[in-house]
CSV table of C-alpha atoms in Angstrom, one decimal:
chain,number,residue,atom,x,y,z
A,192,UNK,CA,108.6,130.3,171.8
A,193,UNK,CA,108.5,128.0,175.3
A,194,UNK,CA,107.6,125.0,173.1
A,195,UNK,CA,111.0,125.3,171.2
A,196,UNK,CA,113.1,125.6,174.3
A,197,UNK,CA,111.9,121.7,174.7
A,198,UNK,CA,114.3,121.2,172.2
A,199,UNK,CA,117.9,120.4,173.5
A,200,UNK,CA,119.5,123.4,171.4
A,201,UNK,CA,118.4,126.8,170.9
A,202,UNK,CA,115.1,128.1,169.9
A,203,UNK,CA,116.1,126.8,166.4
A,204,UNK,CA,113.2,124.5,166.6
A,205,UNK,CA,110.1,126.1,166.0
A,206,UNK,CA,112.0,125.7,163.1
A,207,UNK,CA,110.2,122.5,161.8
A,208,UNK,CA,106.9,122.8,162.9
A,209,UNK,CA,107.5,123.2,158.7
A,210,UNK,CA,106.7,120.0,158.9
A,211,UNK,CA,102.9,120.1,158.8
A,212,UNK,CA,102.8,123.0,156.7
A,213,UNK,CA,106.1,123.8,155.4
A,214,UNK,CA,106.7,126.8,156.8
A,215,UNK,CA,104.7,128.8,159.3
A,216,UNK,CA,107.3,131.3,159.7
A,217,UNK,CA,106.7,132.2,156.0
A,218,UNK,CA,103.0,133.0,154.2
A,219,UNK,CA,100.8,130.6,155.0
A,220,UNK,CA,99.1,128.2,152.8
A,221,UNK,CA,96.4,129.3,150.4
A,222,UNK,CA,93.0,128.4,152.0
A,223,UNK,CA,90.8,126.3,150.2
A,224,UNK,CA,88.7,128.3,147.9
A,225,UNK,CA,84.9,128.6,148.5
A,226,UNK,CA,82.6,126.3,146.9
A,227,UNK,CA,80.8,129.5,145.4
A,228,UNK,CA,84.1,129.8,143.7
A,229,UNK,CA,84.7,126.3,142.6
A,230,UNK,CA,83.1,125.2,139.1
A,231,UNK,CA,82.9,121.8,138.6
A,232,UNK,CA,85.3,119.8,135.6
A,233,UNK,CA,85.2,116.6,134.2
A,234,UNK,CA,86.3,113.8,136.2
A,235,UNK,CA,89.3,112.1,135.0
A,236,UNK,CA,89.7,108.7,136.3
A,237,UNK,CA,93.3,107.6,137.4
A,238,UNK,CA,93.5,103.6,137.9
A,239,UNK,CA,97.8,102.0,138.4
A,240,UNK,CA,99.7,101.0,135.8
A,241,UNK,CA,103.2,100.0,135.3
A,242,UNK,CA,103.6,103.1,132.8
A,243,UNK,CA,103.1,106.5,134.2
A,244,UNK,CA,99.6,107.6,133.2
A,245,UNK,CA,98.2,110.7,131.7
A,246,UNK,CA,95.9,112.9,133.9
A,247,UNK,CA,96.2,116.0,131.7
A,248,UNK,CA,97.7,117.3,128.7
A,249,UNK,CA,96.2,120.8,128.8
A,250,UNK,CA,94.7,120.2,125.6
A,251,UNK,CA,91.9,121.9,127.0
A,252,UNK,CA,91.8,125.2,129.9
A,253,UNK,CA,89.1,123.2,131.9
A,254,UNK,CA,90.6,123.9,135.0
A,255,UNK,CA,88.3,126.4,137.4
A,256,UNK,CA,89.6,129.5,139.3
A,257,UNK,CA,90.1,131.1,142.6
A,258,UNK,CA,91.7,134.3,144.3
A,259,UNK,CA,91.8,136.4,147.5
A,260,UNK,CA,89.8,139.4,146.9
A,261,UNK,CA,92.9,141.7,146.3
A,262,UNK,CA,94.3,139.2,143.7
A,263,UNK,CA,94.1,138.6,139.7
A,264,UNK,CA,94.4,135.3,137.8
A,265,UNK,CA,93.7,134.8,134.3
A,266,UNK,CA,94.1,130.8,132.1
A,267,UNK,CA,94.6,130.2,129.0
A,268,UNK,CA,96.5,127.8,126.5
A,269,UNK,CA,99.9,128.1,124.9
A,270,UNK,CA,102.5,125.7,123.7
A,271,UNK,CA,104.2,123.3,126.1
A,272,UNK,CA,107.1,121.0,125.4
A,273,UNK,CA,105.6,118.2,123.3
A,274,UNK,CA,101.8,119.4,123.0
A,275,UNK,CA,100.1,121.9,125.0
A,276,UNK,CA,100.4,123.8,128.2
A,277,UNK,CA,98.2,125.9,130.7
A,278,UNK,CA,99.5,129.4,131.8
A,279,UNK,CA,98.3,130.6,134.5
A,280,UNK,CA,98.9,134.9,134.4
A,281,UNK,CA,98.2,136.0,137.7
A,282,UNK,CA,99.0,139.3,140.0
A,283,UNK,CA,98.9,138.9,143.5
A,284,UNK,CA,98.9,142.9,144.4
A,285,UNK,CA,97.8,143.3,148.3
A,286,UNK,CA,96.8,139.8,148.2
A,287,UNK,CA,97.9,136.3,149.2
A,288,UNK,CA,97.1,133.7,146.6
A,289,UNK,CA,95.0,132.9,143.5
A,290,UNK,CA,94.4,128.9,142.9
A,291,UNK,CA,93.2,126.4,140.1
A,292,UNK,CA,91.5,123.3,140.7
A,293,UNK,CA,90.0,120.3,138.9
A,294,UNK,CA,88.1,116.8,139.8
A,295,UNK,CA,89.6,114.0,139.2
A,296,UNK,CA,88.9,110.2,140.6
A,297,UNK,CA,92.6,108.6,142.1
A,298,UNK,CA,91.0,105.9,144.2
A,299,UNK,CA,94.3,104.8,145.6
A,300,UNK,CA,97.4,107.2,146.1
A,301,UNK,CA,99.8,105.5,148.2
A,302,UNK,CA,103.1,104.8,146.5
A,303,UNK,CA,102.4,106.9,143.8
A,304,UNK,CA,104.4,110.2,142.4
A,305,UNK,CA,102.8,113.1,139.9
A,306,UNK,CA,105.3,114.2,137.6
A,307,UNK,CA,104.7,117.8,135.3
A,308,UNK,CA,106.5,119.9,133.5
A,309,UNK,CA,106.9,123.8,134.9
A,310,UNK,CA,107.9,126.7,133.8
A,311,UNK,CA,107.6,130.3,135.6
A,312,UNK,CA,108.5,133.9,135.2
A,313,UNK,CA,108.5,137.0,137.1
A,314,UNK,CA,108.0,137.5,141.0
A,315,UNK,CA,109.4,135.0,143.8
A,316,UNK,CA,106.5,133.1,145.0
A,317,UNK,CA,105.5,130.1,146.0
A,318,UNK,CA,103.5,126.9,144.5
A,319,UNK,CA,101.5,124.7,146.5
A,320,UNK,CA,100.1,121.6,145.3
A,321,UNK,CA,96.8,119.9,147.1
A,322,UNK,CA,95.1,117.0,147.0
A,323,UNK,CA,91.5,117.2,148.3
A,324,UNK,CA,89.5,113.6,148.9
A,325,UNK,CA,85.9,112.8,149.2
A,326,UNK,CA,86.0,114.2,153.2
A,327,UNK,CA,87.7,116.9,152.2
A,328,UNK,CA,90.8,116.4,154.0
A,329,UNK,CA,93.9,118.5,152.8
A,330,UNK,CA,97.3,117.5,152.2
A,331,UNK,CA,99.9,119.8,150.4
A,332,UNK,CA,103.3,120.4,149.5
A,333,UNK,CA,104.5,123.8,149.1
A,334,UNK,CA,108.1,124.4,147.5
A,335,UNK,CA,109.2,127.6,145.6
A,336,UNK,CA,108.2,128.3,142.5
A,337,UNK,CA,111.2,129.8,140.1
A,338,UNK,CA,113.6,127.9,138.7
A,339,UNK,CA,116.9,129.6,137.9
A,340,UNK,CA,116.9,128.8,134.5
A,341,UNK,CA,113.8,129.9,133.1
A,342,UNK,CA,113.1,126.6,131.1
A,343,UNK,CA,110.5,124.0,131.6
A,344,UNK,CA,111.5,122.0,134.4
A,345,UNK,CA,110.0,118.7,135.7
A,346,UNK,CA,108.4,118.3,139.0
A,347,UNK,CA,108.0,115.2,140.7
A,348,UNK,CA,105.7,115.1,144.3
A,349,UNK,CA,105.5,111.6,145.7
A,350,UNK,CA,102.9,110.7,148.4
A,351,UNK,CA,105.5,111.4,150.9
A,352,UNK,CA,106.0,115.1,150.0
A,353,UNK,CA,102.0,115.8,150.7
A,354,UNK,CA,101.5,116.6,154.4
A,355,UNK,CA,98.0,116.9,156.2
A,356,UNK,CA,96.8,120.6,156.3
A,357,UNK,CA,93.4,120.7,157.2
A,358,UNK,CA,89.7,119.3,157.0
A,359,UNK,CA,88.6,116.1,157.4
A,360,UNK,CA,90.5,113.7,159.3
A,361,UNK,CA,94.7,113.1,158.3
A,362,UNK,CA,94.2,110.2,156.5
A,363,UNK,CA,94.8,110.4,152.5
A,364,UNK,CA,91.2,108.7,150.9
A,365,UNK,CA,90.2,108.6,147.2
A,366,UNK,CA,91.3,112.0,146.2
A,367,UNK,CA,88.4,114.0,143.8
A,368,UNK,CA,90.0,117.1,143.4
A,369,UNK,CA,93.9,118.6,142.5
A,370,UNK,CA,94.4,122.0,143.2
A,371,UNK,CA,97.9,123.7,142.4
A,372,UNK,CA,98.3,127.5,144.4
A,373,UNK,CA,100.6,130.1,143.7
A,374,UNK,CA,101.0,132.0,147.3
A,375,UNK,CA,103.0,135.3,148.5
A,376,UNK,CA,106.4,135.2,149.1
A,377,UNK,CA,107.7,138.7,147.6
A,378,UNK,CA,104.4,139.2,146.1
A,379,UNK,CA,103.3,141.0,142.4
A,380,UNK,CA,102.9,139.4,139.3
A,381,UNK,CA,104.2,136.8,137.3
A,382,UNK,CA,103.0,133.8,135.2
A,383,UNK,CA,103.1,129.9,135.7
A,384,UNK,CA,103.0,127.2,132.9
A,385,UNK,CA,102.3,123.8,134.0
A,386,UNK,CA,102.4,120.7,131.1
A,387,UNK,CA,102.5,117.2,131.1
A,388,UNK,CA,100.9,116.2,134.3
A,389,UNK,CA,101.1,112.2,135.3
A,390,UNK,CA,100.6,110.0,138.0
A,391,UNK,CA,102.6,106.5,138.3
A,392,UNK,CA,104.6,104.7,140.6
A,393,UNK,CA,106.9,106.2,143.4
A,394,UNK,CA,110.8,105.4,143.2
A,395,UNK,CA,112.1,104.1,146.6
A,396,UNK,CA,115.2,105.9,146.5
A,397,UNK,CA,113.3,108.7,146.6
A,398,UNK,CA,115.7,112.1,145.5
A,399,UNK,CA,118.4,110.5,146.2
A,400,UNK,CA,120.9,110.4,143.3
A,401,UNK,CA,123.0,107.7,141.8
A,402,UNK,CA,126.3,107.3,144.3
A,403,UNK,CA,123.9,108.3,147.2
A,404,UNK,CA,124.1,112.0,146.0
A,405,UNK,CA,121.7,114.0,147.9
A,406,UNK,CA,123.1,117.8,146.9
A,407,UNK,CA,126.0,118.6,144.6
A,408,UNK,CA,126.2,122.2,145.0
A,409,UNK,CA,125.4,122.6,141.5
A,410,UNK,CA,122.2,124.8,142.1
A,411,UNK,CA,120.2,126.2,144.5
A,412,UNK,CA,116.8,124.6,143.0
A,413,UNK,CA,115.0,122.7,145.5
A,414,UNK,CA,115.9,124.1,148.5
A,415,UNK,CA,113.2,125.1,151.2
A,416,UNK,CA,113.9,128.2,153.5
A,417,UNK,CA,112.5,129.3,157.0
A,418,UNK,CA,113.6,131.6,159.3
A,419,UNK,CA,113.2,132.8,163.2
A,420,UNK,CA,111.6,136.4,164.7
A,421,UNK,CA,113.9,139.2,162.9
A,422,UNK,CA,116.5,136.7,160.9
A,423,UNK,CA,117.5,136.7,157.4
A,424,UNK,CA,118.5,134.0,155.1
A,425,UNK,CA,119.2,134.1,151.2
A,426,UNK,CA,120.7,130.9,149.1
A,427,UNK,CA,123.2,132.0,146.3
A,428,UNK,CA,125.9,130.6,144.2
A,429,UNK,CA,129.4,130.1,145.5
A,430,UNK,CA,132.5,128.4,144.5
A,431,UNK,CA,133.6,124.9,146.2
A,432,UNK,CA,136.6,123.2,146.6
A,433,UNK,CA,139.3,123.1,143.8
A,434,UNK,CA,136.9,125.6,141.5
A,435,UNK,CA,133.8,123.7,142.0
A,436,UNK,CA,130.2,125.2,142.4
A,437,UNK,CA,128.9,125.4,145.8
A,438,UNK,CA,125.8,127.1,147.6
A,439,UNK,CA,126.2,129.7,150.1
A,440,UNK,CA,123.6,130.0,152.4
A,441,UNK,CA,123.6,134.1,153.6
A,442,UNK,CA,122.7,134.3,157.1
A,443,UNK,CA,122.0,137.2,160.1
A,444,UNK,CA,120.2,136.1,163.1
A,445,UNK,CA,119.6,138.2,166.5
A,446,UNK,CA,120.7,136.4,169.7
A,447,UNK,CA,118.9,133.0,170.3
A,448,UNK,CA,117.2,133.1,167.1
A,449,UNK,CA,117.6,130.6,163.8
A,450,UNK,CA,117.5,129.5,160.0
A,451,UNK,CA,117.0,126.6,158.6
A,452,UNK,CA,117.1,125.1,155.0
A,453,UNK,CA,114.9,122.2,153.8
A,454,UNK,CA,115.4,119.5,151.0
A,455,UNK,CA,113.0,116.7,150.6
A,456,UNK,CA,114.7,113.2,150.4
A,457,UNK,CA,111.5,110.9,150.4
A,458,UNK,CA,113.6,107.5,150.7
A,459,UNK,CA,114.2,104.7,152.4
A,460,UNK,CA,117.2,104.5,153.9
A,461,UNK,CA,116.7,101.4,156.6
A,462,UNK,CA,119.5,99.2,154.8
A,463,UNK,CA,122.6,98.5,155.6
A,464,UNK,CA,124.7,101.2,157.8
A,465,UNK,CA,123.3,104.4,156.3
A,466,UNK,CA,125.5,107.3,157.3
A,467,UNK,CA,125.3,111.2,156.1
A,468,UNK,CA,128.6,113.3,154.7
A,469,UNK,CA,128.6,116.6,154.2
A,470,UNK,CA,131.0,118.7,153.0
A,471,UNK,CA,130.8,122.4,153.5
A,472,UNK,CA,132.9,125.5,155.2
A,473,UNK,CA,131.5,128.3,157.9
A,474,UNK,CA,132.6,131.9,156.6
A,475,UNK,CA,131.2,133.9,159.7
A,476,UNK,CA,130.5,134.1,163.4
A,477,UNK,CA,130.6,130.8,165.5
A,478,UNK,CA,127.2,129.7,165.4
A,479,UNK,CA,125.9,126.4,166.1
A,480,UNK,CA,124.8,124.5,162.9
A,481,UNK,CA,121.9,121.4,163.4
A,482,UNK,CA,121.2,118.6,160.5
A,483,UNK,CA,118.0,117.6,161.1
A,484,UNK,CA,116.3,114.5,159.5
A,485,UNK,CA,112.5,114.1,159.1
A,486,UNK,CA,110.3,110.4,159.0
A,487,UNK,CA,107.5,109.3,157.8
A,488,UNK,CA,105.3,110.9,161.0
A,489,UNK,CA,107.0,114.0,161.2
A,490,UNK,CA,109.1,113.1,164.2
A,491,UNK,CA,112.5,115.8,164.0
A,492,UNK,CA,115.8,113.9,164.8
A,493,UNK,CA,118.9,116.1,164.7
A,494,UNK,CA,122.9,116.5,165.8
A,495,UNK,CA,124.2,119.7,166.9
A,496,UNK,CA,127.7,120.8,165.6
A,497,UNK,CA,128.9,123.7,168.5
A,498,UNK,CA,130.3,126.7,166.4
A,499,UNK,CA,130.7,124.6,162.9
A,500,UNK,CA,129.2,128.0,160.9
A,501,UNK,CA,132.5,129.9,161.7
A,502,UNK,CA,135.2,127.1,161.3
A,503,UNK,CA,136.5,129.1,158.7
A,504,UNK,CA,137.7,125.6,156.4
A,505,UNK,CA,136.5,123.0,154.5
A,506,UNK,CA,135.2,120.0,156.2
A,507,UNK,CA,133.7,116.6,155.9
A,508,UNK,CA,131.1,115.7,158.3
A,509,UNK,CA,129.9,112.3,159.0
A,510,UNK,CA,126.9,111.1,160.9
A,511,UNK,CA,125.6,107.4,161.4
A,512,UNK,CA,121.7,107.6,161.3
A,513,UNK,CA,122.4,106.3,165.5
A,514,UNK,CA,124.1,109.6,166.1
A,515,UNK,CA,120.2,111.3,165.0
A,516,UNK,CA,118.3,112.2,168.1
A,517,UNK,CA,114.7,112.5,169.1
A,518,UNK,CA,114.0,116.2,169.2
A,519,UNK,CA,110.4,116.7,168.9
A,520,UNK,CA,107.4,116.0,167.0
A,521,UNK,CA,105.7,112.8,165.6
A,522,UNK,CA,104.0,110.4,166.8
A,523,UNK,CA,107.2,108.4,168.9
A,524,UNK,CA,110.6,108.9,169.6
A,525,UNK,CA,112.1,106.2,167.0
A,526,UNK,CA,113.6,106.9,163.4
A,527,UNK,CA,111.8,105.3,160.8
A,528,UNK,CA,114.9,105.1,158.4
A,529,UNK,CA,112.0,102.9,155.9
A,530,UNK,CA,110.8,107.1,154.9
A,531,UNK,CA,113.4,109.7,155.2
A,532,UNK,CA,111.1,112.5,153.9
A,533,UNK,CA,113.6,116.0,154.7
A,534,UNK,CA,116.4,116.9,155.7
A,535,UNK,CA,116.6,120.2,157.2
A,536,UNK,CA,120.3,121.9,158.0
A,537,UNK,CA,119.7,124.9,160.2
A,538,UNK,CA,122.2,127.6,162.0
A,539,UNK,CA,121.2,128.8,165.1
A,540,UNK,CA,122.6,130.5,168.1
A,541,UNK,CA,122.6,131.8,171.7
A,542,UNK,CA,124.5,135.0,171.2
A,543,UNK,CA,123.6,135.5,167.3
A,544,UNK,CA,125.9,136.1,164.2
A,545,UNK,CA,125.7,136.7,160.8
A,546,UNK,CA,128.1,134.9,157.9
A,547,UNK,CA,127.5,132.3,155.5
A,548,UNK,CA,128.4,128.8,154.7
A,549,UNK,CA,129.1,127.0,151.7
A,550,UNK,CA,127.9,123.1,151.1
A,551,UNK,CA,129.3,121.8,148.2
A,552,UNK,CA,128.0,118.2,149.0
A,553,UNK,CA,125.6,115.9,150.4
A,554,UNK,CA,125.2,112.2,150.2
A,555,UNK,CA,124.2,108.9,151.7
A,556,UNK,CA,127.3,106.6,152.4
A,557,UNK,CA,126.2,102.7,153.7
């Protein structure tokens, strides 16, 4: 923990060395699997277009397996909205992760998205997507894998949500191989269906909604979650202002300890005079709360609001991207506004405290 005391607030900080590989303080990623493991599929070639292109439509279960020792994973084909869809029935038991992976021939990634269709069931786990190139370099995203509502959802990963993880060197070459994981986070059994998967262009506003909407408290879908030595954190509903939907982020953490939520913006945000509102209300012990903003080489910038989890009302918070500073990581100590790719909010503190607050909104004002 001496590295995050570097930081200019509380331990909070090891916080988002997440930025690498999501979240160390949770499972770690699935390793690759072993090439004894790996069968080899048919290449699918993936040139640009203007129109998003078709890697897979599942029409076949061509896709080659992988597990820990302790786990179980099982494919086969079922209907998916529009065609046909790939379920992947898998139990984890005592183990960590079971994995799918196929070869395909992108020769040039960068500012390009995949979009596919999911749809999961059973225990809380986790997915992680890689994308393997011809040195074998790494990069992944890893974000959780049940949707509230049960029903096929799409998924959108843009070159900006893959981080480096490991092998060869951190640059991104002509991928060969997409692998998705499903990896521990409560464990057991379940079953993933993934449809529809396409590659084409990234948008440069990234997540961000129409009116600069980042979050509007309508669900708790898409939210990352990390936590310090002996904390807790859980997301739930809760109700806003005026009978509006909020989320309430459940917190205990022991004295000089942290959590942290994570949302993935993945847009530029260089023009004009970019400033971040939030609106949200501390129901709990006077904690400090930190808004965090991530570029495009990982480098953390952040604002520290002094006992802001326990205000005990509603608030707006404002903060001009010049009030962000450097906290650690990256490669310098500048904000490249031209990639915004998270935004963490985290809720630390010297003496501890447990409580919750509720953020009904998020946006981007210019």
């Amino acid at each position: 923990m001496n590295l995050c005391r570097k930081a200019t607030v509380i331990p909070l900080a090891f916080c988002f060395a997440f930025s690498g590989m999501l979240a160390a303080a949770q499972s770690k990623p699935a390793p690759k699997p072993a090439a004894s493991q790996k069968k080899s599929a048919p290449p699918a070639s993936a040139r640009s277009s203007a129109a998003p292109q078709l890697l897979d439509n599942f029409i076949k279960v061509d896709w080659a397996t992988a597990k820990d020792n302790s786990s179980e994973i099982k494919l086969s084909q079922v209907a998916g909205p529009g065609g046909s869809a790939l379920r992947i029935s898998y139990d984890l038991k005592n183990g960590k992760w079971v994995s799918i992976s196929k070869n395909f021939a992108i020769d040039d990634f960068k500012g390009k998205a995949f979009t596919f269709q999911i749809k999961s069931k059973g225990a809380n786990n986790n997915l992680e997507v890689k994308l393997i190139d011809e040195d074998d370099s790494n990069f992944g995203v890893k974000r959780p894998l049940l949707t509230e509502s049960g029903d096929w959802t799409t998924m959108t990963l843009s070159e900006a949500d893959f981080s480096y993880w490991w092998g060869g060197d951190p640059v991104l070459g002509r991928i060969k191989d997409i692998n998705f994981s499903i990896s521990a986070g409560d464990g057991g059994a379940g079953e993933l269906l993934v449809a529809d998967l396409r590659m084409g262009q990234a948008s440069k506003e990234g997540n961000i909604g129409k009116g600069g909407v980042i979050f509007d408290g309508q669900t708790k879908e898409g939210w990352m979650v990390a936590k310090g030595e002996s904390s807790s954190i859980t997301l739930e509903s809760g109700t806003g202002q005026k009978g509006t939907k909020a989320m309430a982020v459940r917190y205990s953490i022991p004295a000089g300890q942290w959590v942290s939520i994570r949302r993935a913006i993945n847009a530029d945000l260089s023009g004009g005079n970019p400033r971040l509102v939030f609106r949200l209300k501390g129901e709990g012990d006077p904690c400090d709360m930190e808004v965090k903003l991530i570029d495009r080489d990982d480098s953390v910038f952040g604002k520290v609001f002094t006992g802001l989890a326990g205000g005990g009302q509603w608030v707006d918070v404002t903060i001009p991207l010049s009030d962000f500073s450097y906290m650690w990581g990256g490669v310098d100590n500048r904000l490249d506004a031209s990639l915004v790719r998270y935004m963490d909010v985290a809720i630390s503190g010297s003496t501890g405290g447990a409580g919750k607050v509720l953020i009904n909104d998020i946006r981007v004002a210019k």
